[in-house]
Amino acid sequence: MAFDIEMIKKVYSQYEERINAARQVVNKPLTLSEKILYAHLWHGNATEAYERGSSYVDFAPDRVAMQDATAQMALLQFMQAGRPKVAVPSTVHCDHLIQARDGAEQDLTRAKNESSEVFNFLSSVSNKYGIGFWKPGAGIIHQVVLENYAFPGGMMIGTDSHTVNAGGLGMVAIGVGGADACDVMAGLPWELKFPKLIGVKLTGKLSGWSAPKDVILKVAGILTVKGGTGAIVEYFGEGAESLSCTGKGTICNMGAEIGATTSTFGYDESMERYLRSTDRAEVADAANAIKAHLTADPEVYADPEQYFDQLIEINLSELEPSLNGPFTPDLYTPVSRMRDEAEKNGWPTKVEWGLIGSCTNSSYEDLSRAASIAQQAIDKGLITKAEFGINPGSEQVRYTADRDGLLKTFEDLNATIFTNACGPCIGMWDRAGADKQEKNTIVHSFNRNFAKRADGNPNTYAFVTSPEMVAAIAISGDLGFNPVTDTLTNRDGQEVKLDPPTGDELPAKGFDVEDAGYQAPAEDGSNVEVDVSPSSDRLQLLEPFEPWEGTDLKGLRLLIKAKGKCTTDHISMAGPWLKYRGHLDNISNNMLIGAVNYFNDQTDSVKNQLTGEYGGVPATQRAYKAEGIGSIVVGDENYGEGSSREHAAMEPRHLGVRAVLVKSFARIHETNLKKQGMLGLTFADKDDYDKIQEDDTIDILGLTEFAPGKSLTLVLHHADGTQEQIEANHTYNAQQIEWFKAGGALNIIRRNQKNK
């Protein structure tokens, strides 16, 4: 069934006119990314050419998607907007709050019991406001979106950084915070700095052990975790057309790990095949009618250096399988070099677990290719050395894979089939023995591998690779195993070699499912009640943040000077904290507890300037708040990389942090800070980071003349009585400055709704 087909047809009916208008004002051939962006301008046809990397532009996304952990805060904010129904098609997907432990059935039942209050809230609020609801067990948000909602040439936003997965079906799909989602659901424009463009030309064709995952692992190695910041990555070339639709989704999905705004591919036959296979022939037919507009103009791909800000070329025929990690998704190592690298770096080579799934690699094709390796292990008499865990991407994928015998193959190797949910990928893994914090290695087909990410153990060395490589390495139990060249000894003492993986792009007998897990909203939700208990420790209605007081900020205490990598996992951990995502005060007790304090190299240990004693970050900040004292957080490069979770901005705001000053920001986090009325500032001179001392109190001057492009002055008052002045830059435009003055963007929405 094709959801929202009339909306899709309306988008397509405007495409030619809008692209022609854009081509006139830009006065050159257009990339695919530019076509989609210009076709979704809030005000209609383009009247000016926007400057990449500097112009702020208002867009009109076609739809919004939210996962259960982030949907809570997004919808708690939307409930304050005063609208009876969402303005654009929107969905909620329950995939984050299901812990992997015993297996699908037991884990799902336990999650429904433990999180019933949250699931009931999300179900009822969706029912009331016209939002499609996908029940627990229905699948991982991005796989479900790819199967049901993504369409070529569309624009969507989602409250999860891996929303970008929908680029596999030719969308511009962008991860945002809940406040952005709230704007769009409330019928307001969505603002984005017009992205730069990175072109990736793919030549050749994958073969043997190489997989689509290896493409993005290679790109991550080239661009690093911040190389894509502020840019859309557009893949093209004969190699791109040779990839399956879900393979393209894998590549786009992990674009979040290079900081890219999103990634996308032009519409081609693999996308058409996928649309028809997932019962969306109407969408395929509509896309075919405008297919020339759903890829770049021919001149662009013929001479890409002229049209992209950066160009990368990868020959798929020469690409070898690889693993990225540990502790960062951009540390690229081809499998042929892994044994040497592991020995050189002291990485444990004994592999304890192999995990297949997550939103990145849980399609039917992924499971079928990995199952082909598992079947070989059975047929060739191999004894699997590591434990296996499988997370199917959706109930449709699980049901079809079960029907076709793929899951039985894994079970024959004693694999645990977990729920159709995120599970270990986002820290929802109750792994036996993880509390001992022993040094160990796991391999997985997920997207992120930050410390503590999967199991809470800081000494788990996690390596990212393709599902088929996960299977091979888990069978061998050896991180250095290279299935291209190495043999294994079977139970009869024979040396055997694994053949390259095989699999089906799409199920030969088609997809099938008994209950996909979808709940349609009420036609009229006006009588639907949404209850939030005042005594709940899981849900808390939001109170508006206070507006700016109209003066410069003086006497701010330094809360923490974070050292090195400080991701959203460090600022607001997931795992056991996910259960508090709908309760701002409770979840604020995890604020910055994973950040490393520059002054003592410890986590969750900062100096309280009121007492001189060291304590936890949240407790210290609560002490400042109780005394009416504001504070400032200082950070390093790419601060806030990783997840889209706006809790990393809302928690400091709630507890009284007034500003975050860093060397550089990840895109989504900087926007989230702005939306919540926070000051997100960057050092004009990055060396000034070294001037921040532990006992500093800090003034921020120039706010009474706060204006776009005008820097602010910070005065550092040191404990010895000396002071220094440093300059701080910002990227606030006029509208974002109004968010700051109002105390947050939501306060403006609420005010405007009251004045209607």
PDB file of N, CA and C in Angstrom, residues 16-103:
ATOM      1  N   GLU A  16       8.531  20.053 -12.312  1.00  0.00           N
ATOM      2  CA  GLU A  16       9.111  20.636 -13.533  1.00  0.00           C
ATOM      3  C   GLU A  16       9.142  22.153 -13.454  1.00  0.00           C
ATOM      4  N   GLU A  17       8.037  22.745 -13.021  1.00  0.00           N
ATOM      5  CA  GLU A  17       7.982  24.207 -12.938  1.00  0.00           C
ATOM      6  C   GLU A  17       9.019  24.738 -11.951  1.00  0.00           C
ATOM      7  N   ARG A  18       9.141  24.078 -10.810  1.00  0.00           N
ATOM      8  CA  ARG A  18      10.057  24.575  -9.788  1.00  0.00           C
ATOM      9  C   ARG A  18      11.520  24.392 -10.199  1.00  0.00           C
ATOM     10  N   ILE A  19      11.811  23.294 -10.868  1.00  0.00           N
ATOM     11  CA  ILE A  19      13.195  23.074 -11.294  1.00  0.00           C
ATOM     12  C   ILE A  19      13.570  24.021 -12.424  1.00  0.00           C
ATOM     13  N   ASN A  20      12.635  24.265 -13.326  1.00  0.00           N
ATOM     14  CA  ASN A  20      12.909  25.232 -14.398  1.00  0.00           C
ATOM     15  C   ASN A  20      13.166  26.616 -13.824  1.00  0.00           C
ATOM     16  N   ALA A  21      12.392  26.993 -12.818  1.00  0.00           N
ATOM     17  CA  ALA A  21      12.594  28.298 -12.181  1.00  0.00           C
ATOM     18  C   ALA A  21      13.959  28.354 -11.512  1.00  0.00           C
ATOM     19  N   ALA A  22      14.338  27.271 -10.858  1.00  0.00           N
ATOM     20  CA  ALA A  22      15.638  27.223 -10.188  1.00  0.00           C
ATOM     21  C   ALA A  22      16.782  27.296 -11.191  1.00  0.00           C
ATOM     22  N   ARG A  23      16.628  26.580 -12.285  1.00  0.00           N
ATOM     23  CA  ARG A  23      17.689  26.571 -13.294  1.00  0.00           C
ATOM     24  C   ARG A  23      17.894  27.971 -13.881  1.00  0.00           C
ATOM     25  N   GLN A  24      16.808  28.721 -13.966  1.00  0.00           N
ATOM     26  CA  GLN A  24      16.901  30.091 -14.483  1.00  0.00           C
ATOM     27  C   GLN A  24      17.690  30.989 -13.549  1.00  0.00           C
ATOM     28  N   VAL A  25      17.392  30.916 -12.255  1.00  0.00           N
ATOM     29  CA  VAL A  25      18.069  31.826 -11.333  1.00  0.00           C
ATOM     30  C   VAL A  25      19.495  31.375 -11.030  1.00  0.00           C
ATOM     31  N   VAL A  26      19.727  30.067 -11.018  1.00  0.00           N
ATOM     32  CA  VAL A  26      21.081  29.568 -10.771  1.00  0.00           C
ATOM     33  C   VAL A  26      21.938  29.714 -12.029  1.00  0.00           C
ATOM     34  N   ASN A  27      21.259  29.601 -13.164  1.00  0.00           N
ATOM     35  CA  ASN A  27      21.901  29.806 -14.469  1.00  0.00           C
ATOM     36  C   ASN A  27      23.008  28.799 -14.753  1.00  0.00           C
ATOM     37  N   LYS A  28      22.736  27.559 -14.382  1.00  0.00           N
ATOM     38  CA  LYS A  28      23.651  26.462 -14.709  1.00  0.00           C
ATOM     39  C   LYS A  28      22.922  25.148 -14.495  1.00  0.00           C
ATOM     40  N   PRO A  29      23.449  24.059 -15.006  1.00  0.00           N
ATOM     41  CA  PRO A  29      22.829  22.756 -14.737  1.00  0.00           C
ATOM     42  C   PRO A  29      22.797  22.474 -13.239  1.00  0.00           C
ATOM     43  N   LEU A  30      21.840  21.653 -12.804  1.00  0.00           N
ATOM     44  CA  LEU A  30      21.607  21.411 -11.386  1.00  0.00           C
ATOM     45  C   LEU A  30      21.972  19.985 -10.976  1.00  0.00           C
ATOM     46  N   THR A  31      22.543  19.862  -9.802  1.00  0.00           N
ATOM     47  CA  THR A  31      22.737  18.545  -9.200  1.00  0.00           C
ATOM     48  C   THR A  31      21.381  18.028  -8.719  1.00  0.00           C
ATOM     49  N   LEU A  32      21.304  16.742  -8.400  1.00  0.00           N
ATOM     50  CA  LEU A  32      20.072  16.188  -7.830  1.00  0.00           C
ATOM     51  C   LEU A  32      19.738  16.889  -6.516  1.00  0.00           C
ATOM     52  N   SER A  33      20.727  17.082  -5.669  1.00  0.00           N
ATOM     53  CA  SER A  33      20.490  17.712  -4.371  1.00  0.00           C
ATOM     54  C   SER A  33      19.872  19.091  -4.541  1.00  0.00           C
ATOM     55  N   GLU A  34      20.401  19.870  -5.462  1.00  0.00           N
ATOM     56  CA  GLU A  34      19.859  21.205  -5.704  1.00  0.00           C
ATOM     57  C   GLU A  34      18.425  21.135  -6.216  1.00  0.00           C
ATOM     58  N   LYS A  35      18.143  20.180  -7.070  1.00  0.00           N
ATOM     59  CA  LYS A  35      16.774  20.048  -7.583  1.00  0.00           C
ATOM     60  C   LYS A  35      15.788  19.811  -6.440  1.00  0.00           C
ATOM     61  N   ILE A  36      16.139  18.896  -5.552  1.00  0.00           N
ATOM     62  CA  ILE A  36      15.219  18.581  -4.456  1.00  0.00           C
ATOM     63  C   ILE A  36      15.071  19.782  -3.522  1.00  0.00           C
ATOM     64  N   LEU A  37      16.173  20.444  -3.232  1.00  0.00           N
ATOM     65  CA  LEU A  37      16.118  21.602  -2.344  1.00  0.00           C
ATOM     66  C   LEU A  37      15.283  22.730  -2.948  1.00  0.00           C
ATOM     67  N   TYR A  38      15.556  23.068  -4.188  1.00  0.00           N
ATOM     68  CA  TYR A  38      14.818  24.168  -4.828  1.00  0.00           C
ATOM     69  C   TYR A  38      13.357  23.801  -5.070  1.00  0.00           C
ATOM     70  N   ALA A  39      13.070  22.514  -5.198  1.00  0.00           N
ATOM     71  CA  ALA A  39      11.678  22.087  -5.387  1.00  0.00           C
ATOM     72  C   ALA A  39      10.887  22.129  -4.089  1.00  0.00           C
ATOM     73  N   HIS A  40      11.570  22.353  -2.962  1.00  0.00           N
ATOM     74  CA  HIS A  40      10.891  22.349  -1.666  1.00  0.00           C
ATOM     75  C   HIS A  40      11.040  23.669  -0.921  1.00  0.00           C
ATOM     76  N   LEU A  41      11.223  24.751  -1.655  1.00  0.00           N
ATOM     77  CA  LEU A  41      11.285  26.059  -1.018  1.00  0.00           C
ATOM     78  C   LEU A  41       9.930  26.410  -0.419  1.00  0.00           C
ATOM     79  N   TRP A  42       9.954  27.008   0.744  1.00  0.00           N
ATOM     80  CA  TRP A  42       8.715  27.332   1.450  1.00  0.00           C
ATOM     81  C   TRP A  42       7.831  28.280   0.644  1.00  0.00           C
ATOM     82  N   HIS A  43       8.453  29.235  -0.022  1.00  0.00           N
ATOM     83  CA  HIS A  43       7.681  30.266  -0.720  1.00  0.00           C
ATOM     84  C   HIS A  43       7.345  29.896  -2.169  1.00  0.00           C
ATOM     85  N   GLY A  44       7.716  28.688  -2.602  1.00  0.00           N
ATOM     86  CA  GLY A  44       7.369  28.273  -3.965  1.00  0.00           C
ATOM     87  C   GLY A  44       8.560  28.339  -4.897  1.00  0.00           C
ATOM     88  N   ASN A  45       8.347  28.868  -6.101  1.00  0.00           N
ATOM     89  CA  ASN A  45       9.406  28.904  -7.107  1.00  0.00           C
ATOM     90  C   ASN A  45      10.580  29.773  -6.663  1.00  0.00           C
ATOM     91  N   ALA A  46      11.775  29.350  -7.055  1.00  0.00           N
ATOM     92  CA  ALA A  46      12.987  30.082  -6.695  1.00  0.00           C
ATOM     93  C   ALA A  46      13.005  31.458  -7.350  1.00  0.00           C
ATOM     94  N   THR A  47      13.401  32.451  -6.556  1.00  0.00           N
ATOM     95  CA  THR A  47      13.552  33.809  -7.090  1.00  0.00           C
ATOM     96  C   THR A  47      14.986  34.304  -6.952  1.00  0.00           C
ATOM     97  N   GLU A  48      15.828  33.508  -6.289  1.00  0.00           N
ATOM     98  CA  GLU A  48      17.236  33.865  -6.150  1.00  0.00           C
ATOM     99  C   GLU A  48      18.069  32.597  -6.033  1.00  0.00           C
ATOM    100  N   ALA A  49      19.348  32.730  -6.347  1.00  0.00           N
ATOM    101  CA  ALA A  49      20.281  31.611  -6.196  1.00  0.00           C
ATOM    102  C   ALA A  49      20.903  31.693  -4.811  1.00  0.00           C
ATOM    103  N   TYR A  50      20.816  30.597  -4.065  1.00  0.00           N
ATOM    104  CA  TYR A  50      21.341  30.603  -2.702  1.00  0.00           C
ATOM    105  C   TYR A  50      22.809  30.208  -2.689  1.00  0.00           C
ATOM    106  N   GLU A  51      23.533  30.797  -1.741  1.00  0.00           N
ATOM    107  CA  GLU A  51      24.957  30.529  -1.633  1.00  0.00           C
ATOM    108  C   GLU A  51      25.185  29.344  -0.712  1.00  0.00           C
ATOM    109  N   ARG A  52      25.846  28.333  -1.238  1.00  0.00           N
ATOM    110  CA  ARG A  52      26.112  27.134  -0.453  1.00  0.00           C
ATOM    111  C   ARG A  52      26.959  27.465   0.769  1.00  0.00           C
ATOM    112  N   GLY A  53      26.533  26.923   1.897  1.00  0.00           N
ATOM    113  CA  GLY A  53      27.311  27.084   3.115  1.00  0.00           C
ATOM    114  C   GLY A  53      27.121  28.399   3.826  1.00  0.00           C
ATOM    115  N   SER A  54      26.249  29.291   3.316  1.00  0.00           N
ATOM    116  CA  SER A  54      26.060  30.563   4.019  1.00  0.00           C
ATOM    117  C   SER A  54      24.613  31.048   4.029  1.00  0.00           C
ATOM    118  N   SER A  55      23.824  30.761   2.991  1.00  0.00           N
ATOM    119  CA  SER A  55      22.452  31.262   2.930  1.00  0.00           C
ATOM    120  C   SER A  55      21.527  30.418   3.800  1.00  0.00           C
ATOM    121  N   TYR A  56      20.805  31.061   4.709  1.00  0.00           N
ATOM    122  CA  TYR A  56      19.757  30.375   5.459  1.00  0.00           C
ATOM    123  C   TYR A  56      18.486  30.387   4.613  1.00  0.00           C
ATOM    124  N   VAL A  57      17.857  29.220   4.489  1.00  0.00           N
ATOM    125  CA  VAL A  57      16.722  29.075   3.576  1.00  0.00           C
ATOM    126  C   VAL A  57      15.575  28.382   4.302  1.00  0.00           C
ATOM    127  N   ASP A  58      14.351  28.819   4.024  1.00  0.00           N
ATOM    128  CA  ASP A  58      13.159  28.180   4.571  1.00  0.00           C
ATOM    129  C   ASP A  58      12.642  27.123   3.598  1.00  0.00           C
ATOM    130  N   PHE A  59      12.443  25.909   4.107  1.00  0.00           N
ATOM    131  CA  PHE A  59      11.988  24.795   3.285  1.00  0.00           C
ATOM    132  C   PHE A  59      10.642  24.275   3.768  1.00  0.00           C
ATOM    133  N   ALA A  60       9.995  23.503   2.898  1.00  0.00           N
ATOM    134  CA  ALA A  60       8.713  22.872   3.216  1.00  0.00           C
ATOM    135  C   ALA A  60       8.855  21.363   3.061  1.00  0.00           C
ATOM    136  N   PRO A  61       9.323  20.662   4.109  1.00  0.00           N
ATOM    137  CA  PRO A  61       9.450  19.199   4.023  1.00  0.00           C
ATOM    138  C   PRO A  61       8.097  18.533   3.778  1.00  0.00           C
ATOM    139  N   ASP A  62       8.143  17.368   3.134  1.00  0.00           N
ATOM    140  CA  ASP A  62       6.919  16.630   2.809  1.00  0.00           C
ATOM    141  C   ASP A  62       6.390  15.829   3.984  1.00  0.00           C
ATOM    142  N   ARG A  63       7.268  15.429   4.875  1.00  0.00           N
ATOM    143  CA  ARG A  63       6.815  14.582   5.983  1.00  0.00           C
ATOM    144  C   ARG A  63       7.805  14.628   7.144  1.00  0.00           C
ATOM    145  N   VAL A  64       7.361  14.084   8.299  1.00  0.00           N
ATOM    146  CA  VAL A  64       8.167  14.021   9.519  1.00  0.00           C
ATOM    147  C   VAL A  64       8.108  12.592  10.055  1.00  0.00           C
ATOM    148  N   ALA A  65       9.246  12.081  10.530  1.00  0.00           N
ATOM    149  CA  ALA A  65       9.283  10.763  11.178  1.00  0.00           C
ATOM    150  C   ALA A  65       9.966  10.907  12.533  1.00  0.00           C
ATOM    151  N   MET A  66       9.460  10.184  13.528  1.00  0.00           N
ATOM    152  CA  MET A  66       9.998  10.274  14.893  1.00  0.00           C
ATOM    153  C   MET A  66      10.112   8.879  15.487  1.00  0.00           C
ATOM    154  N   GLN A  67      11.222   8.617  16.187  1.00  0.00           N
ATOM    155  CA  GLN A  67      11.318   7.364  16.931  1.00  0.00           C
ATOM    156  C   GLN A  67      10.908   7.601  18.378  1.00  0.00           C
ATOM    157  N   ASP A  68      10.579   6.519  19.075  1.00  0.00           N
ATOM    158  CA  ASP A  68       9.931   6.647  20.378  1.00  0.00           C
ATOM    159  C   ASP A  68      10.739   7.418  21.418  1.00  0.00           C
ATOM    160  N   ALA A  69      12.063   7.309  21.388  1.00  0.00           N
ATOM    161  CA  ALA A  69      12.873   8.009  22.385  1.00  0.00           C
ATOM    162  C   ALA A  69      12.822   9.521  22.176  1.00  0.00           C
ATOM    163  N   THR A  70      12.902   9.961  20.921  1.00  0.00           N
ATOM    164  CA  THR A  70      12.895  11.400  20.635  1.00  0.00           C
ATOM    165  C   THR A  70      11.481  11.931  20.415  1.00  0.00           C
ATOM    166  N   ALA A  71      10.542  11.076  20.023  1.00  0.00           N
ATOM    167  CA  ALA A  71       9.166  11.523  19.780  1.00  0.00           C
ATOM    168  C   ALA A  71       8.537  12.076  21.052  1.00  0.00           C
ATOM    169  N   GLN A  72       8.918  11.543  22.189  1.00  0.00           N
ATOM    170  CA  GLN A  72       8.304  12.008  23.435  1.00  0.00           C
ATOM    171  C   GLN A  72       8.490  13.507  23.610  1.00  0.00           C
ATOM    172  N   MET A  73       9.735  13.972  23.490  1.00  0.00           N
ATOM    173  CA  MET A  73       9.991  15.398  23.686  1.00  0.00           C
ATOM    174  C   MET A  73       9.444  16.222  22.517  1.00  0.00           C
ATOM    175  N   ALA A  74       9.537  15.674  21.309  1.00  0.00           N
ATOM    176  CA  ALA A  74       8.996  16.399  20.149  1.00  0.00           C
ATOM    177  C   ALA A  74       7.498  16.618  20.300  1.00  0.00           C
ATOM    178  N   LEU A  75       6.781  15.589  20.740  1.00  0.00           N
ATOM    179  CA  LEU A  75       5.325  15.694  20.847  1.00  0.00           C
ATOM    180  C   LEU A  75       4.905  16.451  22.099  1.00  0.00           C
ATOM    181  N   LEU A  76       5.693  16.375  23.163  1.00  0.00           N
ATOM    182  CA  LEU A  76       5.409  17.215  24.325  1.00  0.00           C
ATOM    183  C   LEU A  76       5.515  18.693  23.942  1.00  0.00           C
ATOM    184  N   GLN A  77       6.456  19.006  23.060  1.00  0.00           N
ATOM    185  CA  GLN A  77       6.560  20.380  22.561  1.00  0.00           C
ATOM    186  C   GLN A  77       5.397  20.709  21.621  1.00  0.00           C
ATOM    187  N   PHE A  78       5.049  19.772  20.734  1.00  0.00           N
ATOM    188  CA  PHE A  78       3.960  20.021  19.788  1.00  0.00           C
ATOM    189  C   PHE A  78       2.637  20.252  20.510  1.00  0.00           C
ATOM    190  N   MET A  79       2.426  19.559  21.624  1.00  0.00           N
ATOM    191  CA  MET A  79       1.182  19.727  22.377  1.00  0.00           C
ATOM    192  C   MET A  79       0.988  21.167  22.856  1.00  0.00           C
ATOM    193  N   GLN A  80       2.086  21.917  22.945  1.00  0.00           N
ATOM    194  CA  GLN A  80       1.999  23.319  23.365  1.00  0.00           C
ATOM    195  C   GLN A  80       1.745  24.264  22.193  1.00  0.00           C
ATOM    196  N   ALA A  81       1.778  23.740  20.982  1.00  0.00           N
ATOM    197  CA  ALA A  81       1.668  24.605  19.801  1.00  0.00           C
ATOM    198  C   ALA A  81       0.236  25.048  19.517  1.00  0.00           C
ATOM    199  N   GLY A  82      -0.748  24.350  20.095  1.00  0.00           N
ATOM    200  CA  GLY A  82      -2.129  24.779  19.951  1.00  0.00           C
ATOM    201  C   GLY A  82      -2.830  24.346  18.691  1.00  0.00           C
ATOM    202  N   ARG A  83      -2.270  23.386  17.970  1.00  0.00           N
ATOM    203  CA  ARG A  83      -2.904  22.914  16.729  1.00  0.00           C
ATOM    204  C   ARG A  83      -3.715  21.638  16.990  1.00  0.00           C
ATOM    205  N   PRO A  84      -4.823  21.432  16.255  1.00  0.00           N
ATOM    206  CA  PRO A  84      -5.609  20.217  16.444  1.00  0.00           C
ATOM    207  C   PRO A  84      -5.050  19.005  15.706  1.00  0.00           C
ATOM    208  N   LYS A  85      -4.165  19.243  14.705  1.00  0.00           N
ATOM    209  CA  LYS A  85      -3.671  18.148  13.869  1.00  0.00           C
ATOM    210  C   LYS A  85      -2.354  18.561  13.230  1.00  0.00           C
ATOM    211  N   VAL A  86      -1.507  17.583  12.953  1.00  0.00           N
ATOM    212  CA  VAL A  86      -0.233  17.900  12.289  1.00  0.00           C
ATOM    213  C   VAL A  86      -0.485  18.419  10.884  1.00  0.00           C
ATOM    214  N   ALA A  87       0.385  19.304  10.430  1.00  0.00           N
ATOM    215  CA  ALA A  87       0.205  19.948   9.135  1.00  0.00           C
ATOM    216  C   ALA A  87       0.731  19.115   7.974  1.00  0.00           C
ATOM    217  N   VAL A  88       1.634  18.186   8.256  1.00  0.00           N
ATOM    218  CA  VAL A  88       2.188  17.320   7.209  1.00  0.00           C
ATOM    219  C   VAL A  88       2.114  15.876   7.689  1.00  0.00           C
ATOM    220  N   PRO A  89       2.125  14.893   6.784  1.00  0.00           N
ATOM    221  CA  PRO A  89       2.119  13.487   7.208  1.00  0.00           C
ATOM    222  C   PRO A  89       3.279  13.201   8.158  1.00  0.00           C
ATOM    223  N   SER A  90       2.956  12.587   9.286  1.00  0.00           N
ATOM    224  CA  SER A  90       3.954  12.338  10.332  1.00  0.00           C
ATOM    225  C   SER A  90       3.740  10.949  10.918  1.00  0.00           C
ATOM    226  N   THR A  91       4.826  10.346  11.397  1.00  0.00           N
ATOM    227  CA  THR A  91       4.744   9.007  11.981  1.00  0.00           C
ATOM    228  C   THR A  91       5.622   8.903  13.219  1.00  0.00           C
ATOM    229  N   VAL A  92       5.236   7.978  14.101  1.00  0.00           N
ATOM    230  CA  VAL A  92       6.016   7.622  15.290  1.00  0.00           C
ATOM    231  C   VAL A  92       6.334   6.134  15.210  1.00  0.00           C
ATOM    232  N   HIS A  93       7.567   5.767  15.549  1.00  0.00           N
ATOM    233  CA  HIS A  93       8.033   4.382  15.433  1.00  0.00           C
ATOM    234  C   HIS A  93       8.651   3.948  16.762  1.00  0.00           C
ATOM    235  N   CYS A  94       8.123   2.883  17.348  1.00  0.00           N
ATOM    236  CA  CYS A  94       8.597   2.407  18.659  1.00  0.00           C
ATOM    237  C   CYS A  94       9.698   1.366  18.476  1.00  0.00           C
ATOM    238  N   ASP A  95      10.948   1.831  18.499  1.00  0.00           N
ATOM    239  CA  ASP A  95      12.074   0.928  18.229  1.00  0.00           C
ATOM    240  C   ASP A  95      13.240   1.063  19.206  1.00  0.00           C
ATOM    241  N   HIS A  96      13.276   2.144  19.982  1.00  0.00           N
ATOM    242  CA  HIS A  96      14.442   2.403  20.836  1.00  0.00           C
ATOM    243  C   HIS A  96      14.312   1.846  22.252  1.00  0.00           C
ATOM    244  N   LEU A  97      13.100   1.649  22.724  1.00  0.00           N
ATOM    245  CA  LEU A  97      12.892   1.322  24.135  1.00  0.00           C
ATOM    246  C   LEU A  97      12.750  -0.179  24.390  1.00  0.00           C
ATOM    247  N   ILE A  98      13.310  -0.986  23.504  1.00  0.00           N
ATOM    248  CA  ILE A  98      13.221  -2.442  23.636  1.00  0.00           C
ATOM    249  C   ILE A  98      14.632  -2.983  23.860  1.00  0.00           C
ATOM    250  N   GLN A  99      14.869  -3.482  25.032  1.00  0.00           N
ATOM    251  CA  GLN A  99      16.208  -3.955  25.384  1.00  0.00           C
ATOM    252  C   GLN A  99      16.437  -5.378  24.898  1.00  0.00           C
ATOM    253  N   ALA A 100      17.588  -5.595  24.275  1.00  0.00           N
ATOM    254  CA  ALA A 100      17.972  -6.932  23.819  1.00  0.00           C
ATOM    255  C   ALA A 100      18.600  -7.706  24.971  1.00  0.00           C
ATOM    256  N   ARG A 101      18.051  -8.888  25.234  1.00  0.00           N
ATOM    257  CA  ARG A 101      18.628  -9.720  26.295  1.00  0.00           C
ATOM    258  C   ARG A 101      18.414 -11.202  26.021  1.00  0.00           C
ATOM    259  N   ASP A 102      17.145 -11.627  26.025  1.00  0.00           N
ATOM    260  CA  ASP A 102      16.843 -13.053  25.963  1.00  0.00           C
ATOM    261  C   ASP A 102      16.427 -13.536  24.577  1.00  0.00           C
ATOM    262  N   GLY A 103      15.881 -12.645  23.781  1.00  0.00           N
ATOM    263  CA  GLY A 103      15.333 -13.033  22.488  1.00  0.00           C
ATOM    264  C   GLY A 103      14.068 -12.240  22.220  1.00  0.00           C
TER     265      GLY A 103
END
